[in-house]
Tab-separated table of C-alpha atoms in Angstrom:
chain	number	residue	atom	x	y	z
A	1145	MET	CA	-42.519	-74.334	14.415
A	1146	LYS	CA	-44.656	-74.741	17.510
A	1147	PRO	CA	-42.732	-73.504	20.558
A	1148	HIS	CA	-42.136	-75.865	23.421
A	1149	PRO	CA	-42.080	-74.933	27.108
A	1150	GLN	CA	-38.805	-75.253	28.898
A	1151	ALA	CA	-38.392	-78.124	31.322
A	1152	GLY	CA	-40.413	-77.466	34.451
A	1153	ASP	CA	-42.297	-74.559	32.879
A	1154	GLY	CA	-45.976	-74.444	33.812
A	1155	ARG	CA	-47.066	-73.241	30.363
A	1156	ARG	CA	-49.064	-75.073	27.759
A	1157	TRP	CA	-49.615	-73.630	24.304
A	1158	GLY	CA	-52.710	-72.939	22.250
A	1159	PHE	CA	-53.441	-71.223	18.955
A	1160	MET	CA	-55.418	-67.968	18.930
A	1161	ARG	CA	-56.679	-66.197	15.804
A	1162	SER	CA	-55.742	-62.519	15.317
A	1163	GLY	CA	-57.247	-61.016	12.181
A	1164	ASP	CA	-56.261	-63.354	9.374
A	1165	ARG	CA	-53.272	-64.838	11.216
A	1166	ARG	CA	-52.959	-67.412	13.907
A	1167	HIS	CA	-50.546	-66.907	16.772
A	1168	VAL	CA	-49.440	-68.980	19.693
A	1169	ARG	CA	-50.740	-68.005	23.150
A	1170	ALA	CA	-49.344	-69.462	26.358
A	1171	ILE	CA	-51.790	-71.143	28.723
A	1172	TYR	CA	-51.105	-71.155	32.461
A	1173	ALA	CA	-53.106	-73.529	34.647
A	1174	ILE	CA	-54.316	-71.922	37.900
A	1175	GLY	CA	-55.608	-74.055	40.742
A	1176	LEU	CA	-58.736	-72.742	42.533
A	1177	LEU	CA	-59.154	-74.672	45.780
A	1178	TYR	CA	-62.261	-73.419	47.570
A	1179	SER	CA	-64.954	-75.253	49.499
A	1180	THR	CA	-68.125	-74.007	47.884
A	1181	THR	CA	-70.243	-76.360	49.981
A	1182	GLY	CA	-69.887	-77.325	53.626
A	1183	PRO	CA	-69.805	-75.222	56.797
A	1184	TYR	CA	-68.083	-72.200	55.242
A	1185	GLY	CA	-69.430	-72.651	51.715
A	1186	ALA	CA	-70.794	-69.087	51.500
A	1187	ILE	CA	-67.258	-67.726	51.874
A	1188	GLY	CA	-65.809	-70.242	49.423
A	1189	ARG	CA	-68.396	-69.402	46.751
A	1190	GLU	CA	-67.659	-65.712	47.181
A	1191	ALA	CA	-63.874	-66.155	46.869
A	1192	LEU	CA	-64.258	-68.431	43.851
A	1193	ASP	CA	-66.595	-65.966	42.111
A	1194	GLY	CA	-64.017	-63.204	42.557
A	1195	ALA	CA	-61.179	-65.357	41.256
A	1196	LEU	CA	-63.144	-66.494	38.187
A	1197	MET	CA	-64.251	-62.939	37.466
A	1198	ALA	CA	-60.626	-61.766	37.342
A	1199	LEU	CA	-59.544	-64.802	35.338
A	1200	GLU	CA	-62.164	-64.141	32.656
A	1201	GLU	CA	-61.199	-60.456	32.472
A	1202	VAL	CA	-57.545	-61.400	31.974
A	1203	ASN	CA	-58.404	-63.925	29.260
A	1204	ALA	CA	-60.489	-61.332	27.419
A	1205	ASP	CA	-57.689	-58.731	27.493
A	1206	ASP	CA	-55.170	-59.038	24.639
A	1207	ALA	CA	-52.711	-56.945	26.635
A	1208	PHE	CA	-51.863	-59.994	28.725
A	1209	GLY	CA	-50.948	-62.222	25.795
A	1210	PHE	CA	-51.687	-65.469	27.611
A	1211	THR	CA	-54.635	-67.452	28.926
A	1212	LEU	CA	-55.312	-68.533	32.492
A	1213	ALA	CA	-56.931	-71.963	32.626
A	1214	PRO	CA	-58.841	-72.659	35.869
A	1215	VAL	CA	-58.445	-76.032	37.562
A	1216	ALA	CA	-61.186	-75.798	40.219
A	1217	ALA	CA	-61.771	-78.263	43.034
A	1218	ASN	CA	-64.260	-78.300	45.908
A	1219	PRO	CA	-63.016	-79.998	49.100
A	1220	GLU	CA	-66.489	-79.478	50.623
A	1221	GLY	CA	-64.915	-78.368	53.911
A	1222	VAL	CA	-63.573	-81.904	54.522
A	1223	ILE	CA	-60.023	-81.490	55.757
A	1224	ASP	CA	-58.738	-84.821	54.390
A	1225	ARG	CA	-59.625	-83.765	50.829
A	1226	TYR	CA	-57.454	-80.640	50.703
A	1227	HIS	CA	-54.123	-82.403	50.365
A	1228	THR	CA	-55.443	-84.843	47.742
A	1229	LEU	CA	-57.035	-82.148	45.592
A	1230	CYS	CA	-54.039	-79.820	45.889
A	1231	GLU	CA	-51.677	-82.626	44.894
A	1232	ALA	CA	-53.886	-83.464	41.898
A	1233	ALA	CA	-54.025	-79.831	40.748
A	1234	ILE	CA	-50.236	-79.632	40.778
A	1235	ARG	CA	-49.302	-83.083	39.459
A	1236	GLU	CA	-52.174	-83.750	37.073
A	1237	GLY	CA	-53.473	-80.245	36.345
A	1238	GLY	CA	-50.045	-78.680	35.806
A	1239	CYS	CA	-50.719	-75.862	38.280
A	1240	ARG	CA	-47.812	-73.959	39.810
A	1241	GLN	CA	-50.145	-71.402	41.396
A	1242	ILE	CA	-52.950	-72.363	43.793
A	1243	VAL	CA	-55.447	-69.687	44.816
A	1244	GLY	CA	-57.437	-71.013	47.703
A	1245	THR	CA	-58.215	-72.435	51.122
A	1246	ILE	CA	-60.336	-70.543	53.664
A	1247	THR	CA	-59.453	-71.831	57.120
A	1248	SER	CA	-55.999	-71.945	58.645
A	1249	LEU	CA	-56.492	-75.667	59.141
A	1250	SER	CA	-56.904	-76.158	55.392
A	1251	ARG	CA	-54.015	-73.801	54.597
A	1252	LYS	CA	-51.687	-75.721	56.857
A	1253	GLU	CA	-52.930	-78.995	55.384
A	1254	VAL	CA	-51.826	-78.057	51.844
A	1255	LEU	CA	-48.684	-76.108	52.723
A	1256	PRO	CA	-46.305	-79.149	52.765
A	1257	THR	CA	-47.594	-80.121	49.302
A	1258	ILE	CA	-47.127	-76.563	47.996
A	1259	GLU	CA	-43.575	-76.441	49.373
A	1260	LYS	CA	-42.680	-79.928	48.115
A	1261	HIS	CA	-43.587	-79.040	44.526
A	1262	ASP	CA	-42.091	-75.512	44.622
A	1263	ALA	CA	-45.549	-74.094	43.909
A	1264	LEU	CA	-47.144	-70.927	45.287
A	1265	LEU	CA	-50.322	-70.609	47.386
A	1266	TRP	CA	-52.334	-67.380	47.318
A	1267	TYR	CA	-54.155	-66.997	50.635
A	1268	ILE	CA	-56.744	-64.178	50.745
A	1269	CYS	CA	-58.414	-64.659	54.141
A	1270	PRO	CA	-57.905	-62.921	57.481
A	1271	TYR	CA	-55.967	-65.228	59.777
A	1272	GLU	CA	-54.336	-65.395	63.180
A	1273	GLY	CA	-50.781	-64.658	62.023
A	1274	PHE	CA	-47.616	-66.232	63.434
A	1275	GLU	CA	-46.729	-67.809	60.096
A	1276	SER	CA	-44.571	-66.880	57.132
A	1277	SER	CA	-43.635	-69.060	54.178
A	1278	GLU	CA	-41.837	-68.429	50.884
A	1279	ALA	CA	-44.485	-70.674	49.334
A	1280	VAL	CA	-47.441	-68.451	50.332
A	1281	ILE	CA	-48.527	-64.976	49.231
A	1282	TYR	CA	-50.706	-63.704	52.102
A	1283	THR	CA	-53.150	-61.056	50.876
A	1284	GLY	CA	-55.550	-61.486	53.801
A	1285	ALA	CA	-55.291	-59.513	57.015
A	1286	ALA	CA	-52.741	-60.353	59.720
A	1287	PRO	CA	-53.570	-59.624	63.408
A	1288	ASN	CA	-52.256	-56.044	63.319
A	1289	GLN	CA	-54.594	-55.436	60.357
A	1290	HIS	CA	-57.778	-56.901	61.903
A	1291	ILE	CA	-57.986	-57.468	65.670
A	1292	VAL	CA	-55.670	-54.608	66.680
A	1293	PRO	CA	-57.656	-51.874	64.845
A	1294	LEU	CA	-60.889	-53.496	66.002
A	1295	PHE	CA	-59.828	-53.358	69.657
A	1296	GLN	CA	-58.432	-49.828	69.256
A	1297	HIS	CA	-62.001	-48.824	68.446
A	1298	VAL	CA	-63.937	-51.099	70.807
A	1299	LEU	CA	-62.002	-51.004	74.083
A	1300	PRO	CA	-62.179	-47.211	74.680
A	1301	ARG	CA	-65.876	-47.078	73.755
A	1302	TRP	CA	-67.408	-50.169	75.355
A	1303	GLY	CA	-64.964	-51.327	78.006
A	1304	THR	CA	-62.381	-54.024	78.672
A	1305	ARG	CA	-64.497	-56.885	80.077
A	1306	ALA	CA	-64.978	-59.379	77.255
A	1307	ALA	CA	-66.414	-62.769	76.368
A	1308	LEU	CA	-64.400	-64.641	73.703
A	1309	LEU	CA	-66.326	-67.152	71.576
A	1310	GLY	CA	-64.783	-69.181	68.771
A	1311	SER	CA	-64.869	-72.239	66.554
A	1312	ASN	CA	-62.666	-74.991	67.924
A	1313	TYR	CA	-59.646	-74.737	65.653
A	1314	ILE	CA	-56.581	-72.582	65.030
A	1315	TRP	CA	-58.356	-69.325	64.133
A	1316	GLY	CA	-60.563	-69.369	67.211
A	1317	TRP	CA	-57.765	-70.325	69.614
A	1318	GLU	CA	-55.109	-67.958	68.360
A	1319	VAL	CA	-57.237	-64.847	67.826
A	1320	SER	CA	-58.630	-65.348	71.323
A	1321	ARG	CA	-55.063	-65.655	72.627
A	1322	VAL	CA	-54.100	-62.340	71.038
A	1323	ALA	CA	-57.329	-60.788	72.374
A	1324	ARG	CA	-56.403	-61.908	75.906
A	1325	GLU	CA	-53.020	-60.201	75.586
A	1326	LEU	CA	-54.549	-56.959	74.301
A	1327	ILE	CA	-57.238	-56.934	76.985
A	1328	GLY	CA	-54.723	-57.770	79.698
A	1329	ALA	CA	-52.404	-54.979	78.561
A	1330	CYS	CA	-55.272	-52.555	79.163
A	1331	GLY	CA	-56.047	-53.876	82.628
A	1332	GLY	CA	-59.165	-55.654	81.406
A	1333	GLU	CA	-60.611	-59.092	82.044
A	1334	VAL	CA	-61.776	-62.030	79.954
A	1335	LEU	CA	-64.967	-63.197	81.651
A	1336	ALA	CA	-65.505	-66.274	79.462
A	1337	GLU	CA	-63.720	-68.135	76.685
A	1338	ARG	CA	-65.708	-70.863	74.957
A	1339	TYR	CA	-65.456	-72.875	71.715
A	1340	LEU	CA	-67.825	-74.859	69.490
A	1341	PRO	CA	-67.032	-77.571	66.932
A	1342	ILE	CA	-66.979	-76.200	63.385
A	1343	GLY	CA	-70.530	-76.188	62.071
A	1344	SER	CA	-72.227	-76.670	65.455
A	1345	GLU	CA	-75.310	-74.543	66.089
A	1346	ASP	CA	-75.625	-75.539	69.759
A	1347	VAL	CA	-75.168	-71.994	71.031
A	1348	GLY	CA	-77.571	-72.053	73.987
A	1349	ARG	CA	-74.892	-72.425	76.658
A	1350	LEU	CA	-72.855	-69.606	75.112
A	1351	VAL	CA	-75.783	-67.225	75.282
A	1352	GLN	CA	-76.557	-68.301	78.821
A	1353	GLU	CA	-72.990	-67.646	79.975
A	1354	VAL	CA	-72.953	-64.246	78.298
A	1355	GLN	CA	-76.204	-63.426	80.096
A	1356	GLU	CA	-74.720	-64.469	83.431
A	1357	LYS	CA	-71.294	-62.813	83.023
A	1358	ARG	CA	-72.596	-59.582	81.409
A	1359	PRO	CA	-69.439	-58.560	79.502
A	1360	ASP	CA	-68.897	-55.189	77.862
A	1361	PHE	CA	-68.614	-56.840	74.431
A	1362	ILE	CA	-68.336	-60.241	72.749
A	1363	LEU	CA	-65.516	-61.190	70.388
A	1364	ASN	CA	-66.977	-63.509	67.774
A	1365	ASN	CA	-64.437	-65.977	66.348
A	1366	LEU	CA	-67.140	-68.436	65.328
A	1367	ILE	CA	-67.408	-69.314	61.634
A	1368	GLY	CA	-70.247	-70.346	59.358
A	1369	PRO	CA	-73.505	-71.691	60.830
A	1370	SER	CA	-72.132	-71.403	64.390
A	1371	SER	CA	-71.742	-67.647	63.955
A	1372	TYR	CA	-75.151	-67.202	62.324
A	1373	ALA	CA	-76.896	-69.196	65.049
A	1374	PHE	CA	-75.212	-67.188	67.793
A	1375	PHE	CA	-76.284	-63.867	66.247
A	1376	ARG	CA	-79.900	-65.024	66.117
A	1377	ALA	CA	-79.878	-66.368	69.674
A	1378	TYR	CA	-78.203	-63.218	70.955
A	1379	ARG	CA	-80.858	-61.084	69.257
A	1380	ALA	CA	-83.512	-63.056	71.162
A	1381	LEU	CA	-81.659	-62.284	74.401
A	1382	ALA	CA	-81.488	-58.595	73.529
A	1383	ASP	CA	-85.212	-58.557	72.821
A	1384	SER	CA	-85.836	-59.728	76.381
A	1385	ASP	CA	-83.053	-57.673	78.014
A	1386	PRO	CA	-81.994	-54.377	76.350
A	1387	ALA	CA	-78.642	-54.532	78.182
A	1388	PHE	CA	-77.544	-56.917	75.422
A	1389	GLY	CA	-78.431	-54.674	72.506
A	1390	PRO	CA	-75.679	-53.795	70.046
A	1391	ASP	CA	-75.464	-50.230	71.381
A	1392	ARG	CA	-74.662	-51.529	74.880
A	1393	CYS	CA	-72.932	-54.908	74.429
A	1394	PRO	CA	-71.993	-55.456	70.762
A	1395	ILE	CA	-70.784	-58.575	69.024
A	1396	VAL	CA	-67.484	-57.688	67.314
A	1397	SER	CA	-65.881	-59.843	64.607
A	1398	CYS	CA	-62.678	-59.930	62.593
A	1399	ASN	CA	-63.928	-62.079	59.725
A	1400	LEU	CA	-67.562	-61.159	59.039
A	1401	THR	CA	-68.337	-59.708	55.592
A	1402	GLU	CA	-71.259	-58.833	53.357
A	1403	CYS	CA	-71.556	-62.312	51.855
A	1404	GLU	CA	-72.809	-63.726	55.187
A	1405	LEU	CA	-75.158	-60.981	56.314
A	1406	GLY	CA	-78.097	-62.446	54.426
A	1407	LEU	CA	-77.613	-65.703	56.365
A	1408	ILE	CA	-77.731	-63.803	59.660
A	1409	GLY	CA	-80.648	-61.538	58.803
A	1410	PRO	CA	-81.883	-58.694	61.038
A	1411	ALA	CA	-80.094	-60.220	64.048
A	1412	GLY	CA	-76.843	-58.719	62.804
A	1413	ILE	CA	-77.973	-55.086	62.683
A	1414	GLY	CA	-75.816	-52.766	64.789
A	1415	HIS	CA	-72.948	-55.170	65.435
A	1416	LEU	CA	-69.368	-54.525	64.304
A	1417	SER	CA	-66.690	-56.107	62.142
A	1418	SER	CA	-63.201	-55.204	61.004
A	1419	ALA	CA	-62.143	-55.995	57.450
A	1420	ILE	CA	-59.658	-54.891	54.805
A	1421	TYR	CA	-62.562	-54.095	52.465
A	1422	PHE	CA	-66.203	-53.124	52.609
A	1423	GLU	CA	-68.409	-52.622	49.575
A	1424	GLY	CA	-68.884	-48.931	50.408
A	1425	VAL	CA	-65.182	-47.984	50.213
A	1426	ASP	CA	-65.229	-44.896	48.025
A	1427	THR	CA	-62.256	-45.153	45.690
A	1428	ALA	CA	-62.093	-45.070	41.899
A	1429	GLU	CA	-60.854	-48.668	41.766
A	1430	ASN	CA	-63.671	-49.907	43.975
A	1431	ARG	CA	-66.386	-47.962	42.193
A	1432	ALA	CA	-65.267	-49.497	38.898
A	1433	PHE	CA	-65.064	-52.935	40.532
A	1434	ARG	CA	-68.598	-52.658	41.942
A	1435	ASP	CA	-69.908	-51.735	38.495
A	1436	ARG	CA	-68.274	-54.810	36.946
A	1437	VAL	CA	-69.593	-57.042	39.735
A	1438	ARG	CA	-73.149	-55.880	39.107
A	1439	GLN	CA	-72.770	-56.298	35.361
A	1440	ARG	CA	-71.579	-59.863	35.866
A	1441	PHE	CA	-73.752	-61.060	38.761
A	1442	GLY	CA	-76.742	-58.728	38.706
A	1443	ALA	CA	-77.691	-55.416	40.249
A	1444	ARG	CA	-78.442	-56.885	43.688
A	1445	ARG	CA	-75.087	-58.628	44.158
A	1446	ARG	CA	-73.001	-57.184	46.975
A	1447	SER	CA	-69.220	-57.144	47.045
A	1448	SER	CA	-67.261	-58.421	50.039
A	1449	ALA	CA	-63.656	-58.806	51.169
A	1450	PHE	CA	-63.717	-62.401	49.928
A	1451	LEU	CA	-65.054	-61.500	46.476
A	1452	ALA	CA	-62.628	-58.582	46.164
A	1453	GLY	CA	-59.797	-60.667	47.651
A	1454	GLY	CA	-60.211	-63.546	45.188
A	1455	TYR	CA	-60.381	-61.031	42.360
A	1456	ALA	CA	-57.311	-59.091	43.519
A	1457	ALA	CA	-55.185	-62.216	43.950
A	1458	VAL	CA	-55.784	-63.433	40.394
A	1459	ARG	CA	-55.252	-59.961	38.910
A	1460	MET	CA	-51.975	-59.568	40.826
A	1461	LEU	CA	-50.891	-63.010	39.702
A	1462	ALA	CA	-51.685	-62.234	36.075
A	1463	GLU	CA	-49.846	-58.895	36.159
A	1464	ALA	CA	-46.828	-60.572	37.742
A	1465	ILE	CA	-46.830	-63.331	35.081
A	1466	ARG	CA	-46.984	-60.688	32.349
A	1467	GLU	CA	-44.019	-58.842	33.832
A	1468	ALA	CA	-41.948	-61.946	34.575
A	1469	GLY	CA	-42.832	-63.802	31.372
A	1470	THR	CA	-43.426	-67.007	33.333
A	1471	ASP	CA	-45.511	-68.395	36.202
A	1472	ALA	CA	-42.452	-69.807	37.966
A	1473	PRO	CA	-42.697	-68.846	41.665
A	1474	GLU	CA	-39.015	-67.930	41.877
A	1475	ALA	CA	-39.541	-65.382	39.059
A	1476	LEU	CA	-42.845	-64.016	40.402
A	1477	ARG	CA	-41.734	-63.278	43.958
A	1478	PRO	CA	-39.273	-60.477	42.998
A	1479	VAL	CA	-41.991	-58.843	40.864
A	1480	LEU	CA	-44.520	-59.026	43.690
A	1481	HIS	CA	-41.989	-57.589	46.157
A	1482	ALA	CA	-40.907	-54.728	43.885
A	1483	ARG	CA	-44.162	-52.982	43.082
A	1484	ARG	CA	-47.684	-52.092	44.198
A	1485	PHE	CA	-50.829	-53.260	42.474
A	1486	ALA	CA	-54.023	-51.240	42.077
A	1487	THR	CA	-56.902	-53.344	43.447
A	1488	PRO	CA	-60.414	-52.876	44.896
A	1489	LEU	CA	-58.764	-53.405	48.306
A	1490	GLY	CA	-56.533	-50.394	47.701
A	1491	PRO	CA	-52.875	-50.406	46.570
A	1492	LEU	CA	-51.350	-53.769	47.477
A	1493	GLY	CA	-47.640	-54.384	47.995
A	1494	ILE	CA	-46.072	-57.628	49.261
A	1495	ASP	CA	-43.502	-57.361	52.041
A	1496	PRO	CA	-40.354	-59.301	50.961
A	1497	ARG	CA	-39.587	-60.249	54.577
A	1498	THR	CA	-42.886	-62.001	55.269
A	1499	ASN	CA	-44.745	-62.367	51.937
A	1500	HIS	CA	-47.707	-60.569	53.533
A	1501	ALA	CA	-49.578	-57.653	51.963
A	1502	ALA	CA	-49.756	-54.107	53.266
A	1503	LEU	CA	-53.507	-53.555	53.691
A	1504	THR	CA	-55.944	-50.812	54.652
A	1505	PRO	CA	-58.055	-51.826	57.689
A	1506	CYS	CA	-61.659	-50.704	57.963
A	1507	LEU	CA	-64.270	-50.844	60.711
A	1508	GLY	CA	-67.924	-51.335	59.829
A	1509	ARG	CA	-71.309	-51.545	61.523
A	1510	ILE	CA	-74.027	-53.780	60.074
A	1511	GLY	CA	-76.911	-51.724	58.732
A	1512	ALA	CA	-80.559	-52.486	58.085
A	1513	ASP	CA	-79.889	-52.561	54.319
A	1514	GLY	CA	-77.812	-55.753	54.544
A	1515	GLY	CA	-74.456	-53.996	54.210
A	1516	PHE	CA	-71.907	-52.246	56.395
A	1517	GLU	CA	-71.762	-48.594	57.374
A	1518	ILE	CA	-68.054	-47.730	57.373
A	1519	LEU	CA	-67.154	-46.144	60.711
A	1520	ASP	CA	-63.424	-45.784	60.119
A	1521	ARG	CA	-60.765	-46.589	57.531
A	1522	ALA	CA	-57.004	-46.261	57.840
A	1523	ALA	CA	-55.571	-43.319	55.928
A	1524	ALA	CA	-52.941	-45.515	54.250
A	1525	PRO	CA	-52.040	-49.197	53.948
A	1526	VAL	CA	-50.755	-50.695	57.174
A	1527	ALA	CA	-47.526	-52.693	56.922
A	1528	PRO	CA	-47.985	-56.361	57.845
A	1529	ASP	CA	-46.780	-57.505	61.263
A	1530	PRO	CA	-47.843	-61.168	61.384
A	1531	TYR	CA	-45.826	-61.900	64.528
A	1532	LEU	CA	-46.837	-58.644	66.269
A	1533	VAL	CA	-43.178	-57.859	66.909
A	1534	GLU	CA	-43.704	-54.139	66.226
A	1535	PHE	CA	-46.893	-53.781	68.247
A	1536	ASP	CA	-46.638	-51.588	71.344
A	1537	ALA	CA	-49.206	-52.611	73.967
A	1538	ALA	CA	-48.400	-49.502	76.006
A	1539	ALA	CA	-49.725	-47.268	73.217
A	1540	LEU	CA	-53.007	-49.171	73.156
A	1541	ALA	CA	-53.235	-48.987	76.951
A	1542	ARG	CA	-52.770	-45.208	76.886
A	1543	ARG	CA	-55.722	-44.883	74.539
A	1544	VAL	CA	-57.944	-47.106	76.655
A	1545	LEU	CA	-57.083	-46.575	80.317
A	1546	LYS	CA	-58.618	-43.836	82.380
A	1547	PRO	CA	-56.191	-41.431	84.138
A	1548	GLY	CA	-54.677	-43.054	87.202
A	1549	ALA	CA	-55.405	-46.646	86.196
A	1550	ALA	CA	-52.490	-49.069	86.365
A	1551	PRO	CA	-51.847	-50.978	83.139
A	1552	ARG	CA	-50.479	-54.508	83.061
A	1553	LEU	CA	-48.191	-54.059	80.102
A	1554	LYS	CA	-47.058	-57.077	78.170
A	1555	ARG	CA	-45.529	-57.173	74.703
A	1556	VAL	CA	-47.647	-59.349	72.428
A	1557	LYS	CA	-45.587	-62.203	70.985
């Protein structure tokens, strides 16, 4: 007799052939909601490639005993399409798990739909924090895993006078707000804070203000073409005035990875980014991952935090389904909270209090080869602190301030 799923179960059933016998194999529909075109299409394509790579590996592995069926949709970076496509994936596609969204704006757009249908969203991108939902598994970096380690490196070496540049939405605003608090705690000064519409390449006034204010460094919260255009314009400024070279006034980012360096070109060389993964991380899991990436996409394909993040999310999801015997979110959460998963990002565990992952921050410098030179990497995964309630600004100030300077201490909240 053909088995039937229980009411509300996300499984379908298909017949697979094993030797001379046929056996039933559960099929779980997985929504993949990434904008592969539009202003941040390069990131979306990278995340989708990673997710599909993991999905195909799971389907080819008899140890899992089920099939993951992708239900992919491309919102094209148009915010009004996210809710509609997410709703369709759940209601029409039978998905209880959605892996996707890039920006915080798009994540917040689908979150009410995810919660309404008791589904689960897997969010792999670095974000500004100050959010926690039972309906989201956050495997991207929270502020204490991206901007805090970045500033711990930058402020003592380059100084505390900064220009903050961002795209005009939640990520840009909130990361700049946290940056202001960190800089203020160290007695520093924000000389300029400016925003561009998403996708705008009109960066001339930003470069002009940087030239006039002469900060110690520039925090880049721009995304997509805005970021690429700024790098190129800033390189032109540095060519005319060496005071703006990356060794004297670097651009530092919290969300720049290998998949975008080709779009920036030589203008990126020497500038810095924090990430939870760089291609050059030397671990057994990452070496094996890089080999599989090259086998699948070609020898010249680079890995990035978005490729590895999409891959890790689907692998974690598949392992949790195998252990729980279902894709029901209420059954998966205890599994995710109870164990660690081996991934290219390092060992990942999900904090039961916040649904965020413990991650291993890295700091990289863009090299002439189109990749990152890893300058530093945490010795162990850093527990998530999305609300920065555990962060001690005084400790940062002690690392940054010269003897005798008076800090303006303020707890970041």
